[in-house]
XYZ file of C-alpha atoms in Angstrom:
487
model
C 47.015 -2.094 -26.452
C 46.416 -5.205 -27.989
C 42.604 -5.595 -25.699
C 42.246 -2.129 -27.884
C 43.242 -3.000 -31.788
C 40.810 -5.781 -30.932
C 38.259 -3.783 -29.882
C 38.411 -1.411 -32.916
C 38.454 -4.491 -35.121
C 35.850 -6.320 -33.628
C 33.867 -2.557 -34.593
C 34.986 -2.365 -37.746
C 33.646 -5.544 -38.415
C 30.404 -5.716 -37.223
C 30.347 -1.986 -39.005
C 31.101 -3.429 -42.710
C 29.567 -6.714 -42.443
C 26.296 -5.963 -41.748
C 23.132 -3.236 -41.737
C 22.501 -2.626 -38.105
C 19.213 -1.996 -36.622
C 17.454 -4.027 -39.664
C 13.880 -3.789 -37.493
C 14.840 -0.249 -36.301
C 15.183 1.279 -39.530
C 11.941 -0.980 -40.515
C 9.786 0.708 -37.904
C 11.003 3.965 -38.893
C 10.393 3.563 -42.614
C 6.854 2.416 -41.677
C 5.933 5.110 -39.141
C 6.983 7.997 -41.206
C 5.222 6.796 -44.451
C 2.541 5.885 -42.571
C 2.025 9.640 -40.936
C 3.003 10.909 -44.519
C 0.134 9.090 -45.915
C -2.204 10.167 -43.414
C -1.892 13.378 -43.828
C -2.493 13.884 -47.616
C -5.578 11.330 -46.974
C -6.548 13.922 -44.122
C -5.986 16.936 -46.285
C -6.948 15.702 -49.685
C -10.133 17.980 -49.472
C -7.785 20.726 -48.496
C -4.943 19.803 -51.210
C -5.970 23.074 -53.540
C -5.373 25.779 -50.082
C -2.316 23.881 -48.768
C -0.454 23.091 -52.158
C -2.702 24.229 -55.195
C -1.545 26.542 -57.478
C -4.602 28.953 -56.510
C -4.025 28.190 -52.779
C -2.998 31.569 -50.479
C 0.882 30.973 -50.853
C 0.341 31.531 -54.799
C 3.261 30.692 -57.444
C 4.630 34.000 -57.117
C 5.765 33.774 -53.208
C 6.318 30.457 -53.663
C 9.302 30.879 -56.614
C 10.403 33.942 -55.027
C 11.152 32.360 -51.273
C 12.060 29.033 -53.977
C 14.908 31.230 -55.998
C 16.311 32.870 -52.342
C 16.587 29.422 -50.721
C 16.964 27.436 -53.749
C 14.422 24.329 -52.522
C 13.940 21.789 -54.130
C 10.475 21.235 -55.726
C 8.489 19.702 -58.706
C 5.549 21.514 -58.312
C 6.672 24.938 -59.732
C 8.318 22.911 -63.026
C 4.527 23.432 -64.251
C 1.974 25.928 -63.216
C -1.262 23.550 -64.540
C -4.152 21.420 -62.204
C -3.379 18.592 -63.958
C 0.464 18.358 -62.966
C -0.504 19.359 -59.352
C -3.120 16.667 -59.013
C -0.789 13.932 -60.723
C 1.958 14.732 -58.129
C -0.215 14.993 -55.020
C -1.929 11.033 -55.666
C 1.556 10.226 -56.950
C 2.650 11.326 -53.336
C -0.131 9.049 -52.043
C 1.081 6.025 -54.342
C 4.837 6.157 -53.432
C 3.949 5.975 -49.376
C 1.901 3.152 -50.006
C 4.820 1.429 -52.052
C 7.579 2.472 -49.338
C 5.076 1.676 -46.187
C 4.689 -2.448 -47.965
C 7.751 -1.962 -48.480
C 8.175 -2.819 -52.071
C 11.238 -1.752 -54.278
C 12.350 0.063 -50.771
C 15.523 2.109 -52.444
C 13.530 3.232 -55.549
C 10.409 3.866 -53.069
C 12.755 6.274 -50.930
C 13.739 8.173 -53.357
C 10.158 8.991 -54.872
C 8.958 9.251 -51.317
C 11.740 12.205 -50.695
C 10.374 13.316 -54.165
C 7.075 13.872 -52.782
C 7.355 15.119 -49.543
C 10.186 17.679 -50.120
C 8.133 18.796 -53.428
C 4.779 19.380 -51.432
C 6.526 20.902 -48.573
C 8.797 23.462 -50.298
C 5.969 24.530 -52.329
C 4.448 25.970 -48.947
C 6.336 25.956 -45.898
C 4.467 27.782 -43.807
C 1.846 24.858 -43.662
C 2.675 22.146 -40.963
C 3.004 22.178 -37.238
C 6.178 20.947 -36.465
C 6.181 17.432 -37.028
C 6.260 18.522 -41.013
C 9.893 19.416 -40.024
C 10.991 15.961 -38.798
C 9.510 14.454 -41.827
C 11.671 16.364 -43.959
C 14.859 15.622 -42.843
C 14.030 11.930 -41.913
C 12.548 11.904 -45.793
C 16.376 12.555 -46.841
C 17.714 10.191 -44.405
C 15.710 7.257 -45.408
C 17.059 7.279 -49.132
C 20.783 6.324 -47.613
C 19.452 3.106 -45.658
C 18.411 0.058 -46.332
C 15.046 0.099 -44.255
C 13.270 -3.108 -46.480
C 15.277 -6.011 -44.645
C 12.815 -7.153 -42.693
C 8.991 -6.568 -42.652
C 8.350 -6.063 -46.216
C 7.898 -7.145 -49.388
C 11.473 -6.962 -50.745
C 12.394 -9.039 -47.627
C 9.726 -11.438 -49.047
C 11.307 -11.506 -52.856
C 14.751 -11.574 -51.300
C 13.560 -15.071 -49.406
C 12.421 -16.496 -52.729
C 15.757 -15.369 -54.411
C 17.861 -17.761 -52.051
C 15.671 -20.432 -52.538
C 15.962 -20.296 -56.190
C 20.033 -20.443 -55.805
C 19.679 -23.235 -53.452
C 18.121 -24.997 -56.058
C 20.782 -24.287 -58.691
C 19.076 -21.756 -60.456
C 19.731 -18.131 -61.015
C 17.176 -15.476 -60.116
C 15.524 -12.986 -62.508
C 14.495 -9.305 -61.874
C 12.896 -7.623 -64.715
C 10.815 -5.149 -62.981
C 13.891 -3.504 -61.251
C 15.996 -2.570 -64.040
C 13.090 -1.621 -65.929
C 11.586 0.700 -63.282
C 15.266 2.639 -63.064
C 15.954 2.904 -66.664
C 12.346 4.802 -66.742
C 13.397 6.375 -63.685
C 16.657 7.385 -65.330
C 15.091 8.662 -68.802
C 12.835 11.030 -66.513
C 15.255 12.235 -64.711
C 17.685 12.764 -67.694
C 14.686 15.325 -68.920
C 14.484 16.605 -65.779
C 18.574 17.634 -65.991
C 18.305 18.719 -69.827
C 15.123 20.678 -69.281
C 17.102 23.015 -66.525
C 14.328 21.899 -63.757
C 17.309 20.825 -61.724
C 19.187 24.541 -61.630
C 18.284 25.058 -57.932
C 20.290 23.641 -55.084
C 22.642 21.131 -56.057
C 22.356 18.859 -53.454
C 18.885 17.220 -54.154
C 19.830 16.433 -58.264
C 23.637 14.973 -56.965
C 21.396 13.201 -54.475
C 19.129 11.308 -56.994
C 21.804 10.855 -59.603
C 24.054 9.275 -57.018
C 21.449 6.997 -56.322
C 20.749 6.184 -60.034
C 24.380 5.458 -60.879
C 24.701 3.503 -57.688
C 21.734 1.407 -58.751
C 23.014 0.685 -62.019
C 26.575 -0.549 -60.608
C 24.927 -2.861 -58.452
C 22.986 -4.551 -61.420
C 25.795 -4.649 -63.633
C 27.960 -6.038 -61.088
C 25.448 -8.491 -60.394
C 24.855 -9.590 -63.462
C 28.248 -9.860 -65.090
C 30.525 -10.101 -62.221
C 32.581 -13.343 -62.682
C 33.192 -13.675 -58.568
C 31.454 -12.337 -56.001
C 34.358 -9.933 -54.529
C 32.660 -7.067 -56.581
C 29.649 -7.538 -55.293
C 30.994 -8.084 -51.621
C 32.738 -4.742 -51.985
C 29.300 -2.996 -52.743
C 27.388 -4.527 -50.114
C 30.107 -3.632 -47.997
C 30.217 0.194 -49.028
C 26.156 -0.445 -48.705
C 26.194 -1.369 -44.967
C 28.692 1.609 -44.406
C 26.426 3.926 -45.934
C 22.979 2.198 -43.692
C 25.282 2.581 -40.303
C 25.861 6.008 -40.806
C 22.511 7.169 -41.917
C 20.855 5.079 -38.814
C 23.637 7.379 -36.367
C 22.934 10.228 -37.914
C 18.866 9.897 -37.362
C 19.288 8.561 -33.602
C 21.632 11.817 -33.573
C 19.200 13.897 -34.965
C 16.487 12.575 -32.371
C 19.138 13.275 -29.394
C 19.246 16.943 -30.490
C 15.713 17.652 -31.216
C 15.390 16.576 -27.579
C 18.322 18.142 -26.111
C 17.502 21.549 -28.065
C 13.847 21.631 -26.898
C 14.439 20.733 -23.546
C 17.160 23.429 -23.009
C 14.853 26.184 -24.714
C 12.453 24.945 -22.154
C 14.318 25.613 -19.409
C 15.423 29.535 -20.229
C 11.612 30.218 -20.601
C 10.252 31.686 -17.295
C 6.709 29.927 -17.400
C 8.685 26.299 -17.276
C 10.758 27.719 -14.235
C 7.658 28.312 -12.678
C 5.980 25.065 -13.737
C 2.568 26.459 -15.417
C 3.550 26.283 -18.909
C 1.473 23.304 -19.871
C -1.556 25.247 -18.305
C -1.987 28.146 -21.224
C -1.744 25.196 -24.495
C -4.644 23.510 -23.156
C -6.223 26.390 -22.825
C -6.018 27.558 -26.702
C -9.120 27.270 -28.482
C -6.217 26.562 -31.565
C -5.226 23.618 -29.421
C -8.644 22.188 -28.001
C -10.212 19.814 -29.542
C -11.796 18.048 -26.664
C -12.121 21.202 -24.104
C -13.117 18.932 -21.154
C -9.570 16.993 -21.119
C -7.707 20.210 -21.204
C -10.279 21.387 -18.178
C -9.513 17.492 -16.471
C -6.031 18.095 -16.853
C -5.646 21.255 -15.547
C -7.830 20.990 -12.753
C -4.793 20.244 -9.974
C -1.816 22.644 -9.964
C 0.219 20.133 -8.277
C -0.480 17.939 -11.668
C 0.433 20.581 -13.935
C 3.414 21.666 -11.920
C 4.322 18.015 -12.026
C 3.809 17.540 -16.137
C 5.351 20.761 -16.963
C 9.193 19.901 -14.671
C 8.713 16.505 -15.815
C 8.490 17.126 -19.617
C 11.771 19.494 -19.252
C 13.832 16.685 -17.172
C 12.768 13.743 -19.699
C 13.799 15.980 -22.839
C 17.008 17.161 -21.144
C 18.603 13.574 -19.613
C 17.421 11.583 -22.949
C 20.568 12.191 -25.005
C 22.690 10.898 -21.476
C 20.735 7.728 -20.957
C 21.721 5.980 -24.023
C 25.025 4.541 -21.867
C 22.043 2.833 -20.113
C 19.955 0.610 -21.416
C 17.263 0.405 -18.651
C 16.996 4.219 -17.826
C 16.796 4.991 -21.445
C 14.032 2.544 -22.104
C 12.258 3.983 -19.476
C 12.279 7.513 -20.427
C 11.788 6.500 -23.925
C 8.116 4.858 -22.651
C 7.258 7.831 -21.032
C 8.512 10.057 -24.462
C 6.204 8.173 -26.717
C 3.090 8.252 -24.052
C 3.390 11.931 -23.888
C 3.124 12.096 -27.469
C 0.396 9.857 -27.208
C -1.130 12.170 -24.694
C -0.160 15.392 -27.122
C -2.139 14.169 -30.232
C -5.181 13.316 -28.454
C -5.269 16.428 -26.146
C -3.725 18.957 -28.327
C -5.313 17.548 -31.673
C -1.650 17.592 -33.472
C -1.568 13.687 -34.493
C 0.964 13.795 -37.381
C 3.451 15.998 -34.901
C 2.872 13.282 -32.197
C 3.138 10.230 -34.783
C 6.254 12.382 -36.066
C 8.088 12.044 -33.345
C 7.017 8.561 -32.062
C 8.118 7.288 -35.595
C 11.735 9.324 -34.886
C 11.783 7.783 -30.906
C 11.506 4.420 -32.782
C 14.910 3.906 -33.439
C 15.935 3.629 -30.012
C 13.658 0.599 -29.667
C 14.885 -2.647 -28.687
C 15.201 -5.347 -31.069
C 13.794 -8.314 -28.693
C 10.602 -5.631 -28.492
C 10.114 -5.246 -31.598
C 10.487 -8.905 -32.948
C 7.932 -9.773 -30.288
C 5.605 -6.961 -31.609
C 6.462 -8.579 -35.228
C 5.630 -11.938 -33.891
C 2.188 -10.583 -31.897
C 1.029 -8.973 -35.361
C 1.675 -11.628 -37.580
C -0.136 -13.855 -35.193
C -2.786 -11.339 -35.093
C -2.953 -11.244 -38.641
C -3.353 -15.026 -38.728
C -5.775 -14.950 -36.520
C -8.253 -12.463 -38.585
C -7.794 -14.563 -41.752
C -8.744 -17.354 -39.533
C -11.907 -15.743 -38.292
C -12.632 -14.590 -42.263
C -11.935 -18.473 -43.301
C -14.576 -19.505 -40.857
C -17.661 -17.273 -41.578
C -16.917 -17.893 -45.065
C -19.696 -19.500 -47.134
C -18.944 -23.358 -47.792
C -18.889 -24.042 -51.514
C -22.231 -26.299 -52.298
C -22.205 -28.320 -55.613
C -24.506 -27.081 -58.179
C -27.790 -29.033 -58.866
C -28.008 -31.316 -61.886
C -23.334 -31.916 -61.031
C -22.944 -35.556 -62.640
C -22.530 -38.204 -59.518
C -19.656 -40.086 -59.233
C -20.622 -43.638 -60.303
C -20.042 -46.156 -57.867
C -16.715 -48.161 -57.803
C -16.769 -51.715 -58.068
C -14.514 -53.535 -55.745
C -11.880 -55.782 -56.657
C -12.602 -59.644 -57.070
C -13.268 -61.491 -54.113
C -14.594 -58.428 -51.741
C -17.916 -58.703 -51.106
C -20.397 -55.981 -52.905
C -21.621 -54.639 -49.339
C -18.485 -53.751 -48.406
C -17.296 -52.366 -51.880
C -20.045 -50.112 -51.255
C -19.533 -48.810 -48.260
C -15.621 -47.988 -49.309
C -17.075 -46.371 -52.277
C -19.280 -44.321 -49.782
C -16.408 -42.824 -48.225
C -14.400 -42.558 -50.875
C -16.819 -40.195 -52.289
C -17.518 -38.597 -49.054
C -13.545 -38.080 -49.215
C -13.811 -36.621 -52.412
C -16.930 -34.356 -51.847
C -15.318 -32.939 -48.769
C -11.625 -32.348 -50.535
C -12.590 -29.331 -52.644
C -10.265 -26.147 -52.250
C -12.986 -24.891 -49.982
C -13.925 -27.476 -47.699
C -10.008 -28.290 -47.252
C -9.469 -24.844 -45.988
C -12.269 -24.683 -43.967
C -11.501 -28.146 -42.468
C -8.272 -26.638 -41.666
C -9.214 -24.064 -39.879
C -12.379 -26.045 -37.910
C -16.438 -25.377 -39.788
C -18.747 -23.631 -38.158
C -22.199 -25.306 -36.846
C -24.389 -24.464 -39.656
C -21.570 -25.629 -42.713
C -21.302 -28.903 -40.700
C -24.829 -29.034 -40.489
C -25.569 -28.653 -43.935
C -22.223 -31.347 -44.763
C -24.294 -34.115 -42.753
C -27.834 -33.090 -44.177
C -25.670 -33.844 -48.007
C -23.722 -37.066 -46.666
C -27.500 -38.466 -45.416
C -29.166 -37.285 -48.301
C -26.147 -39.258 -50.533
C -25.925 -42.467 -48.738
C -29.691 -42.630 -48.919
C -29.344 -42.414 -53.053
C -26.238 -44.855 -52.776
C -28.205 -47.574 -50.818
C -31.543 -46.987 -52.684
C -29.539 -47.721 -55.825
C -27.432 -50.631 -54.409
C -30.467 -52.038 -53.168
C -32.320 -51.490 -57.175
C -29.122 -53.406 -58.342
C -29.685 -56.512 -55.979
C -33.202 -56.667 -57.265
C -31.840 -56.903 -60.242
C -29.814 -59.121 -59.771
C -31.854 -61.627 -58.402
C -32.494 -64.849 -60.767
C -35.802 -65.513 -61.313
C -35.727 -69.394 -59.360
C -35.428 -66.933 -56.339
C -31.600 -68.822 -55.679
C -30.171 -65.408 -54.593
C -27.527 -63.429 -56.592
C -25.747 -64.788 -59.648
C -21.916 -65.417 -59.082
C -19.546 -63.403 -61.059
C -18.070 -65.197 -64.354
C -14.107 -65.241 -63.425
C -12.529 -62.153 -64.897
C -15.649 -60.033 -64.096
C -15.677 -57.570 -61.001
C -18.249 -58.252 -58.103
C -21.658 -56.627 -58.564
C -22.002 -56.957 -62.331
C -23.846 -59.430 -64.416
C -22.135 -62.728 -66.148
């Protein structure tokens, strides 16, 4: 009993204390803005049919199926292009924000904003994946997906080192984004655009108050038990939201796979035959034709696709098995976008299958693309120009060594001190840094030549005229004078 209590403890814990599956819900955040994105980019010539207010599914049907369902969107609050157009690159700006991963918790919300305002205006437009992105859309707003890999993981870093040294961190751009936020949304409430379903305007006013706690408490708390308590309500909240999506995931497998197996074409294996041979679903003919050509191969596809869905949700109690069938999920949705032209359902899904990812996986894909990433600015350093000094620059004169070091030698330091100099610009120090190309070197030597000519053809003016006119060689320096000038 007592192995037990620990075991719940040692749960509750690990529950409260911390966000679980930080690069998970990273991944996921970045795969679903990501297919978001590309499909508005993809349909922006196609924005006025899909969403417009002169598109097929006109205002009419689309505040009549609206006021039976009671959806939630923005577009109807305002039957003009302009407001369309705003919202749709709006849309496009807030998956940007939420896929860099800047201001993740405001970005969420306005991210849920767009999609469920573009969708609900015309649901008949998607294929499937449109679905997924809906209700992942709503889940995203309840985690805390900007831990790692983005730019609030980035501003968070800087925070601590400005309380390490003492100081106390400022945010201005926060509280000033949510009290805009909160004004619009306040005339959002009063205006009566909000008299739909009431889940969507609890949602985002939940949100807004929660936001506000958390900067008061932050700022005026006199200990940090206040704050502890929200960031342990926080982490609650994150744990729950990440079960719920790898729950979701589990059915949308289990459900499709059991479907599958009550249909009499997957009992007799040929179902994956008549989809590749759609013209709807054919965008490269020939690999529907290569894929089809061997009945034992379709046979094999079609009993294999039904097996994977089906034992997915049962191999979570192991880690190997599931990892397994989890490579061969995400390559047949590889296989779907490319062969069945639906990219967004495939990227959809691959985004959902992400959160059963292991985290030693996907730190070593974080570490392979930030070394990637490196390694392009490296290659951009390199074929980079090398900054030349403009004709008619003023010389450096040359320095005079101190007394009692002889004037060759003077020289020669002086030499290489400038050299130094030349060779320390901004540019030149990055590009010795990351190793000059043939030609910039060349050109650095053809400049270093063409300067210690000029040096010595001026050191060697100075000794003429120096010399005394008996011909007894150069004149000694008066004491207190530096080497190379005259008495």
């Amino acid at each position: 009993m007592n192995r037990f209590l620990l075991k719940v403890s040692g749960a509750v814990a690990r529950v409260t204390d911390s966000a679980l599956g930080p690069h998970q819900t990273a991944v996921i955040r970045i795969g679903f803005s990501a297919t978001w994105l590309l499909f508005l980019l993809r349909e922006f010539p196609h924005r006025q049919e899909l969403y417009g207010p002169d598109g097929p599914w006109d205002r009419d049907l689309a505040e009549q199926l609206v006021g039976s369902n009671g959806a939630f969107t923005a577009l109807l609050w305002s039957d003009g292009q302009g407001w369309f157009e705003a919202l749709y690159l709006l849309a496009v700006v807030w998956s940007v924000l939420l896929l860099l991963g800047w201001r993740t918790r405001t970005m969420s919300v306005l991210f849920m904003v767009g999609v469920l305002s573009l969708q609900n205006r015309s649901v008949f437009m998607g294929d499937g994946g449109d679905n997924v992105l809906h209700l992942m859309s709503v889940y995203l707003v309840f985690t805390r997906c900007g831990r790692v890999w983005s730019l609030d993981a980035r501003r968070a870093r800087r925070a601590d080192g400005t309380r390490a040294r003492g100081e106390r961190p400022r945010d201005r751009t926060g509280p000033a984004l949510w009290g805009v936020l909160g004004l619009l949304l306040l005339l959002a409430t009063l205006a009566g655009r909000m008299d739909g379903d009431r889940f969507v305007p609890a949602l985002l006013w939940t949100v807004w108050l929660a936001q506000a706690l958390w900067w008061l408490v932050g700022r005026y708390a006199r200990t940090p038990q206040p704050r502890g308590l929200l960031d342990v309500v926080a982490n609650i909240v994150h744990n729950g939201a990440l079960l719920v999506i790898m729950a979701e995931a589990c059915l949308i497998y289990a459900t499709a796979g059991w479907y599958k197996v009550q249909g009499s074409r997957w009992q007799d294996g040929t179902a994956v035959h008549y989809p590749l041979h759609l013209e709807y679903f054919s965008p490269w003919p020939f690999l529907g034709d290569l894929l089809t050509a061997s009945g034992t191969l379709v046979m094999l596809v079609t009993y294999g696709t039904v097996a994977v869905q089906v034992a997915f949700p049962f191999t979570l109690f192991n880690r190997r098995v599931k990892n397994v069938l989890l490579a061969l999920m995400i390559t047949e949705h590889a296989v779907i976008a490319v062969v069945l032209g639906l990219p967004f359902f495939s990227l959809a899904m691959i985004a959902a299958d992400a959160v059963f990812l292991p985290t030693s996986f996907l730190r070593r894909l974080g570490g392979a693309f930030g070394r990637a990433c490196a390694w392009v600015r490296t290659r951009t350093l390199r074929v980079l120009p090398s900054r030349r000094r403009t004709e008619g620059a003023p010389v450096p004169a040359p320095r005079t060594g101190s007394p009692g070091e002889p004037v060759d030698r003077a020289n020669r330091t002086d030499r290489t001190d400038r050299t130094d100099r030349v060779g320390g610009t901004d540019q030149v120090g990055r590009m010795d840094q990351v190793g000059r190309t043939d030609h910039v070197g060349h050109l650095a030597r053809e400049d270093r030549e063409d300067r210690e000519d000029r040096e010595e053809r001026e050191e060697r003016e100075g000794r003429e005229g120096r010399e005394e006119p008996d011909g007894r060689g150069p004149a000694v320096p008066a004491p207190g004078k530096a080497p190379g000038t005259r008495p």
